[in-house]
PDB file of C-alpha atoms in Angstrom:
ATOM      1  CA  UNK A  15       0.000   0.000   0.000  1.00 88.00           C
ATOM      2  CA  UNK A  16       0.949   3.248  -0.786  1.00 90.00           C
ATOM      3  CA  UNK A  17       0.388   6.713   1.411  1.00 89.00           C
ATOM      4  CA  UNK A  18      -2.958   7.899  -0.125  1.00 89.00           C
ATOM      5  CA  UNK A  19      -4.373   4.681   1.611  1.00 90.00           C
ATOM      6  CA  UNK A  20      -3.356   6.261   5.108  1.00 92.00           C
ATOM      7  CA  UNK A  21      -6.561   6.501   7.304  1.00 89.00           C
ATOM      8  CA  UNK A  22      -6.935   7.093  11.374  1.00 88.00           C
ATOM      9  CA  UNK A  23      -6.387   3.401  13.349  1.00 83.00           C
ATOM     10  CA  UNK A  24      -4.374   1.805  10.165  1.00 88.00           C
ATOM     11  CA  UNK A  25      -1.612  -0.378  11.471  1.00 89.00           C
ATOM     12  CA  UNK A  26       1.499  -0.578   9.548  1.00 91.00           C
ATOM     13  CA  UNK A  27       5.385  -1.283  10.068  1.00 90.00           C
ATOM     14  CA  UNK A  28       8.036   1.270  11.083  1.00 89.00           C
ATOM     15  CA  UNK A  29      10.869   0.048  11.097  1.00 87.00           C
ATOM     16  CA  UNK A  30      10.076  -3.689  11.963  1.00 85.00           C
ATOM     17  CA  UNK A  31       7.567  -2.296  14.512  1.00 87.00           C
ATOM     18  CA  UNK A  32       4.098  -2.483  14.351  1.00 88.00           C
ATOM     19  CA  UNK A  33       2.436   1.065  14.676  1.00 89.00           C
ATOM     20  CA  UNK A  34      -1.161   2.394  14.210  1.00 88.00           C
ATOM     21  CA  UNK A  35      -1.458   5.653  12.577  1.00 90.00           C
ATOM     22  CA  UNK A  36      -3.344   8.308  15.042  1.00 89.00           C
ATOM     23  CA  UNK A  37      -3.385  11.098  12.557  1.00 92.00           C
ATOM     24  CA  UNK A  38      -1.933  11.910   9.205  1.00 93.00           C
ATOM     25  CA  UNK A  39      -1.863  15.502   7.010  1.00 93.00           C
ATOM     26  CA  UNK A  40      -1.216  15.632   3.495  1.00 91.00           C
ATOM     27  CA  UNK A  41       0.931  18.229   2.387  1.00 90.00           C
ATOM     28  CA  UNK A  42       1.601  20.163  -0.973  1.00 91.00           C
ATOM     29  CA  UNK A  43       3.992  22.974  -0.519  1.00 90.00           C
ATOM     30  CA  UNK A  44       4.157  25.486  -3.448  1.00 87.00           C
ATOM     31  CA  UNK A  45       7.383  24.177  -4.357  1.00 86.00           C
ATOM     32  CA  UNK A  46       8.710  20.640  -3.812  1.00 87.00           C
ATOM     33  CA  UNK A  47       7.031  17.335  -3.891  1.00 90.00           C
ATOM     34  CA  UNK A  48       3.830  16.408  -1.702  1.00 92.00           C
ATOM     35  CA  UNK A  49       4.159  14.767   1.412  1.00 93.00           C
ATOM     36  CA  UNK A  50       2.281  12.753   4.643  1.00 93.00           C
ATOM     37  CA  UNK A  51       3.021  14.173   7.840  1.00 94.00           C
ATOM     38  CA  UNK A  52       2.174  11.051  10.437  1.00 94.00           C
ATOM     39  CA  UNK A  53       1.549  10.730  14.062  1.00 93.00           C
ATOM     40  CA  UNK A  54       2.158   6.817  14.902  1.00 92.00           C
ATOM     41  CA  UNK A  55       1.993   5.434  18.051  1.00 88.00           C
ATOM     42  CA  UNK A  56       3.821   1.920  18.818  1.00 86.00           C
ATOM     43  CA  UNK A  57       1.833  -1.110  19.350  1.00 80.00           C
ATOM     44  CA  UNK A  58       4.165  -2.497  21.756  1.00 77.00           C
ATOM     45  CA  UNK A  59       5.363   0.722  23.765  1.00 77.00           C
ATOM     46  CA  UNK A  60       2.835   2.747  23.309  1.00 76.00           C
ATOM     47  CA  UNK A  61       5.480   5.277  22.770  1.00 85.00           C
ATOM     48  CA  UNK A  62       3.860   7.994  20.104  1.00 89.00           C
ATOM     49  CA  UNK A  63       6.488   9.376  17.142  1.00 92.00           C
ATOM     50  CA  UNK A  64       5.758  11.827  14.517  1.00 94.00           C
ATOM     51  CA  UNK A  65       7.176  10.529  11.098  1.00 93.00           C
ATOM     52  CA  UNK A  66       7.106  12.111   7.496  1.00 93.00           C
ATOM     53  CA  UNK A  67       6.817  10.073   4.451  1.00 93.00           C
ATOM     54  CA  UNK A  68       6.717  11.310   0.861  1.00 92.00           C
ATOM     55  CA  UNK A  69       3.380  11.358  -0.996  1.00 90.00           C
ATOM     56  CA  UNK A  70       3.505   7.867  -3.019  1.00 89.00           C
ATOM     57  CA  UNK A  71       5.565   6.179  -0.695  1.00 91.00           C
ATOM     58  CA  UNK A  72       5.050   2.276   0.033  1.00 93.00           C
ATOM     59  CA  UNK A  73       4.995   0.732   3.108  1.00 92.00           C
ATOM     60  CA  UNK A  74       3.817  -2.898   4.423  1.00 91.00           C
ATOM     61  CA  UNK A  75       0.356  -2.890   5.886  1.00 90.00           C
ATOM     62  CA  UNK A  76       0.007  -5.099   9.224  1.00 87.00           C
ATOM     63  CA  UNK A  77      -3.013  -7.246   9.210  1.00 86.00           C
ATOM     64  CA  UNK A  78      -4.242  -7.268  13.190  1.00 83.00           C
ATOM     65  CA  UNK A  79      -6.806  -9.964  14.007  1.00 87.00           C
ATOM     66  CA  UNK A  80      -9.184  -9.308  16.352  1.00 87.00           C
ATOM     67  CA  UNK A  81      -9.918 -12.623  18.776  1.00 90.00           C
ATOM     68  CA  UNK A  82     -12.506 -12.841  21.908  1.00 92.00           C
ATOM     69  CA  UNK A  83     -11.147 -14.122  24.832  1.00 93.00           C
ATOM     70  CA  UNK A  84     -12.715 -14.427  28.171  1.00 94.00           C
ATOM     71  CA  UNK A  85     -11.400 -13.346  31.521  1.00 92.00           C
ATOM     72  CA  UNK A  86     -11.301 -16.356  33.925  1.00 93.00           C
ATOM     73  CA  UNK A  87      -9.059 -15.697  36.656  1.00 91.00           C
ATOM     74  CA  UNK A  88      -5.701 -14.571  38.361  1.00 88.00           C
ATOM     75  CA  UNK A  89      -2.980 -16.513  39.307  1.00 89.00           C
ATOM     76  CA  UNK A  90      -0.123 -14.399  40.951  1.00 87.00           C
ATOM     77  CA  UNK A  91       0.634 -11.804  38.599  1.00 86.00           C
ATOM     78  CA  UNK A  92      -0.510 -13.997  36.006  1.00 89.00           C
ATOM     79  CA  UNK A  93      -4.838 -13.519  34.313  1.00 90.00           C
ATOM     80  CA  UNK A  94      -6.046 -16.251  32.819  1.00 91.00           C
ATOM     81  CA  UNK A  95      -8.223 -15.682  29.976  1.00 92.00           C
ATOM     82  CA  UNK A  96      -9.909 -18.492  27.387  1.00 93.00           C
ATOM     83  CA  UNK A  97     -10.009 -18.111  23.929  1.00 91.00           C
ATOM     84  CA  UNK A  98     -13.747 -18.324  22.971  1.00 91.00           C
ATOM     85  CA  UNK A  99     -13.023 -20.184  19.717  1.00 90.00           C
ATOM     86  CA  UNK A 100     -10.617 -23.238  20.962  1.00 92.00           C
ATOM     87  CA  UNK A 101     -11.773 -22.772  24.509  1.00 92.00           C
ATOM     88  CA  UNK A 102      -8.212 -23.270  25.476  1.00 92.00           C
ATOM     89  CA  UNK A 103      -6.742 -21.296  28.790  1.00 93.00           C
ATOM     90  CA  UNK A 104      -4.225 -18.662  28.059  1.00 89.00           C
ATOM     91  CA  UNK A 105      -2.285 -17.220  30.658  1.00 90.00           C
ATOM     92  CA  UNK A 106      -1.433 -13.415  29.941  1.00 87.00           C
ATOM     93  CA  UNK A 107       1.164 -11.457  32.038  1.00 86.00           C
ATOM     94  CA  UNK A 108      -0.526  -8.775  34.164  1.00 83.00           C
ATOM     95  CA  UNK A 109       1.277  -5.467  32.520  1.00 79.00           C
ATOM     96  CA  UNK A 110       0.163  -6.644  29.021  1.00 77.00           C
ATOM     97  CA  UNK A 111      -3.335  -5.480  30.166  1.00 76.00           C
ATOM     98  CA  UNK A 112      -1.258  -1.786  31.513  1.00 75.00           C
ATOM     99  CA  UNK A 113      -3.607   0.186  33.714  1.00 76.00           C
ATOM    100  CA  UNK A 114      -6.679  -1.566  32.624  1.00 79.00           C
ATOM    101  CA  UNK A 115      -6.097  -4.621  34.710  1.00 83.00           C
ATOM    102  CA  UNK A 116      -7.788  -3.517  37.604  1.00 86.00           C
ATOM    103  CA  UNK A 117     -10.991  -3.536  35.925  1.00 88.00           C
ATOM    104  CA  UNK A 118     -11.241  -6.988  35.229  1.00 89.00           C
ATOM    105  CA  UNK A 119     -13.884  -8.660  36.415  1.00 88.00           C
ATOM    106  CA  UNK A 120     -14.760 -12.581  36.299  1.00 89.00           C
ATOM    107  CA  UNK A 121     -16.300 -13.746  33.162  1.00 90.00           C
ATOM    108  CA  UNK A 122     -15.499 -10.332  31.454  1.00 91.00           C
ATOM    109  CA  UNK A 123     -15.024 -10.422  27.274  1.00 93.00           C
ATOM    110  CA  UNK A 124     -11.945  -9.093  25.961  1.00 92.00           C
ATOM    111  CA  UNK A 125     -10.711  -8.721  22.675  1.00 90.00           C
ATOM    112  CA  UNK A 126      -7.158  -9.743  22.296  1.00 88.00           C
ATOM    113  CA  UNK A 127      -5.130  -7.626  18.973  1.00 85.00           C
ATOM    114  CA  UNK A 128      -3.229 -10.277  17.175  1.00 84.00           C
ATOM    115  CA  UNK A 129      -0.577  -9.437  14.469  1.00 82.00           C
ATOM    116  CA  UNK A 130       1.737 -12.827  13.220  1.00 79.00           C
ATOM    117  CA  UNK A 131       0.839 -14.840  16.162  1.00 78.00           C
ATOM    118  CA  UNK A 132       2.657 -12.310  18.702  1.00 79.00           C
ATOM    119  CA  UNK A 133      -0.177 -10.563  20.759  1.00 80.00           C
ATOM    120  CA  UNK A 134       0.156  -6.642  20.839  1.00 78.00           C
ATOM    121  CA  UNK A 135      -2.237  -5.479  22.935  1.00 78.00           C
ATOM    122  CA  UNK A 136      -5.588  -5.942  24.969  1.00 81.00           C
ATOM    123  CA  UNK A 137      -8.873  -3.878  24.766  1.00 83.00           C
ATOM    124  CA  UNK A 138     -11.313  -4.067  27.063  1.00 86.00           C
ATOM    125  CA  UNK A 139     -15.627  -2.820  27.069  1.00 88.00           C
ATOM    126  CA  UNK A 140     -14.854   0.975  27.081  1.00 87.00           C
ATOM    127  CA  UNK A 141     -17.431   1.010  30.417  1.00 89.00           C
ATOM    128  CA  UNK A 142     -17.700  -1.777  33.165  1.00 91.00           C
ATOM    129  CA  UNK A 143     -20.004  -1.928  35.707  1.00 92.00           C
ATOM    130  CA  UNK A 144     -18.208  -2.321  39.392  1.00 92.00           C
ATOM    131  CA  UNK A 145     -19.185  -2.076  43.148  1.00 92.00           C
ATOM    132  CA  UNK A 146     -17.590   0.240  45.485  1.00 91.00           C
ATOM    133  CA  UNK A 147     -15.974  -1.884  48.424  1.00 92.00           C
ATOM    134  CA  UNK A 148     -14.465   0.746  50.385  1.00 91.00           C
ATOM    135  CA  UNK A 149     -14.681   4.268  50.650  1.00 88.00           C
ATOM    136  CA  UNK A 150     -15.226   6.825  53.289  1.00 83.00           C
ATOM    137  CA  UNK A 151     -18.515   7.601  54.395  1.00 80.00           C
ATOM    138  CA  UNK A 152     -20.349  10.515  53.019  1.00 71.00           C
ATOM    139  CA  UNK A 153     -21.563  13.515  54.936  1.00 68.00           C
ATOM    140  CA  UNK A 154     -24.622  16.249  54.437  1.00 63.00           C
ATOM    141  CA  UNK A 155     -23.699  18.997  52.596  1.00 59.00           C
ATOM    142  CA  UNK A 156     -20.221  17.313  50.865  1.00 57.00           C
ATOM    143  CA  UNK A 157     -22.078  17.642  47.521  1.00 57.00           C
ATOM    144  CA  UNK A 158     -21.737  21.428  47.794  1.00 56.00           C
ATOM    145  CA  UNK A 159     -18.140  21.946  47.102  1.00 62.00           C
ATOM    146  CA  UNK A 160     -18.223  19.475  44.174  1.00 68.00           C
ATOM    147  CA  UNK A 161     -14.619  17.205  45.049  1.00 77.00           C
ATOM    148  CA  UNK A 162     -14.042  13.694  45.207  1.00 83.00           C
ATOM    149  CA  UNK A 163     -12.765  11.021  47.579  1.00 87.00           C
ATOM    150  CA  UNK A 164     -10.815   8.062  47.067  1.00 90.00           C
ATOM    151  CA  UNK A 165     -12.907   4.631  46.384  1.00 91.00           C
ATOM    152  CA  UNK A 166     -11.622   0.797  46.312  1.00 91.00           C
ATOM    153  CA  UNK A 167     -13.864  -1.579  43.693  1.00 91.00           C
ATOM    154  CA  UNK A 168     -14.324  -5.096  43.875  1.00 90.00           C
ATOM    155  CA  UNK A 169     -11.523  -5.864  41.290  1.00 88.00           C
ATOM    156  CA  UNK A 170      -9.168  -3.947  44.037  1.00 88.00           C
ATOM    157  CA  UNK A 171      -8.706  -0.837  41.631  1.00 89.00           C
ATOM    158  CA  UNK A 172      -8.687   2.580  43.421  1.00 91.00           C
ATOM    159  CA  UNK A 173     -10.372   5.721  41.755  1.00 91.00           C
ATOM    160  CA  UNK A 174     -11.832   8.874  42.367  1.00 90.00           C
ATOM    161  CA  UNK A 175     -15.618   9.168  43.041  1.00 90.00           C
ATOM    162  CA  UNK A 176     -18.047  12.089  44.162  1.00 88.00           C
ATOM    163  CA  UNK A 177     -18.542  12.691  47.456  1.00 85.00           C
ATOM    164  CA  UNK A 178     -22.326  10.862  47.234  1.00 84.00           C
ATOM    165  CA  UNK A 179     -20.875   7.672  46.768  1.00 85.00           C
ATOM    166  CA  UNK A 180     -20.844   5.090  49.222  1.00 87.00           C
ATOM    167  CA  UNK A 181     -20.211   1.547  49.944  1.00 89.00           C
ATOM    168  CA  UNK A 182     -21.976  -1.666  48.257  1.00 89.00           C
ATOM    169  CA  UNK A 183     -23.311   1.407  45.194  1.00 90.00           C
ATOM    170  CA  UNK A 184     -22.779   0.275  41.992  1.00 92.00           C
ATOM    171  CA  UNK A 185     -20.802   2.603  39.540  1.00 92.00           C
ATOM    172  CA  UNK A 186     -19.627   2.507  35.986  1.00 93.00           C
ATOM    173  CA  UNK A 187     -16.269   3.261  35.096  1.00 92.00           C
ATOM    174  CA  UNK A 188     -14.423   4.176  31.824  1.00 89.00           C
ATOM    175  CA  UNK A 189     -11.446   1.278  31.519  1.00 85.00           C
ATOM    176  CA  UNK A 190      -9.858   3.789  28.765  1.00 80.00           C
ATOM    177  CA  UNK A 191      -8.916   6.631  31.298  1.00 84.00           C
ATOM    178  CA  UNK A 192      -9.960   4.915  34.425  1.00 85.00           C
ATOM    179  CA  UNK A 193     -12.554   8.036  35.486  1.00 89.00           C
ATOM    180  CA  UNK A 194     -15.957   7.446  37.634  1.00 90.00           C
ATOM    181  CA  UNK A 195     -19.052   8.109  35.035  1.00 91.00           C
ATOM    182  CA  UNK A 196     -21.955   7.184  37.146  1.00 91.00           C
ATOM    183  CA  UNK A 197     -23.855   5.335  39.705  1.00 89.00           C
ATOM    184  CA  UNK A 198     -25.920   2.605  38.394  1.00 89.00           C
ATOM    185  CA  UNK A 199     -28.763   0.666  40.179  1.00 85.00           C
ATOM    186  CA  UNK A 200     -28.351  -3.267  41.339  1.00 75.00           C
TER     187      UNK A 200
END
């Protein structure tokens, strides 16, 4: 493929690495040849990297597979998750999950991003329902000021929640930035 196929969430290599391309900007300056400015953040690192290609340039597309897995358990720093097509049990080290870990929750469906048989990352819902095991109680009139206070979930993840929030509520949570969004009922 060439660089007029270049679209938001296209994965390609750079430089043996796979890479997804968060934004791109074709340029024609008066003089000179055209070109693609990119913004391409690594699969792997998640490290982001601006990069410039000239318009016409070829580079190798990387096919990512998509495969649903289902969160069984943890073992140590170890989750064990089964692949819903072979129903075999795949271990997964904790950090390939990165922050989103803690919102795992038993029986959860994941969708595991698969490039060449080497996995590259984990996505999770974008919104999972959790209940509030700890937190500290709430008093009249905290509402007022607006604020939060610190709240454990079931999973053993620690966020911020408003002030009206107490223990045993049910709230949903955004596994993408790892913010309260609101209470839900039981």
């Amino acid at each position: 493929m060439d660089t007029s196929d270049f679209r938001n969430g296209l994965h390609i290599f750079n430089d043996g690495q796979v890479v997804t391309i968060i934004e791109f900007q074709h340029v024609k300056p008066g003089k000179g040849g055209a070109f693609v400015r990119t913004k391409l953040k690594n699969m792997r690192s998640g490290a982001v990297v601006d990069k410039t290609y000239r318009a016409g340039e070829k580079v190798d597309q990387a096919y990512l597979e998509k495969k649903a897995y289902q969160f069984l358990y943890r073992q140590g720093d170890e989750l064990i998750l089964m692949d819903m097509d072979s129903y075999e049990q795949v271990p997964f080290q904790e950090e390939q999950f990165g922050d989103s870990a803690g919102f795992l929750k038993e029986e959860m469906m994941v969708t595991v991003l698969d490039v060449n048989g080497e996995v590259m990352g984990i996505e999770l819902p974008n919104s999972v329902e959790l209940e509030i095991t700890e937190c500290e109680p709430s008093f009249k009139g905290d509402t007022v000021s607006g604020g939060s206070k610190l709240a454990t979930l079931e999973t053993g993840a620690k966020i911020n929640v408003p002030f009206h929030i107490n223990v045993d509520d049910m709230i949903r949570v955004d596994t993408r930035t790892g913010e309260y969004l609101e209470r839900v009922k039981k």
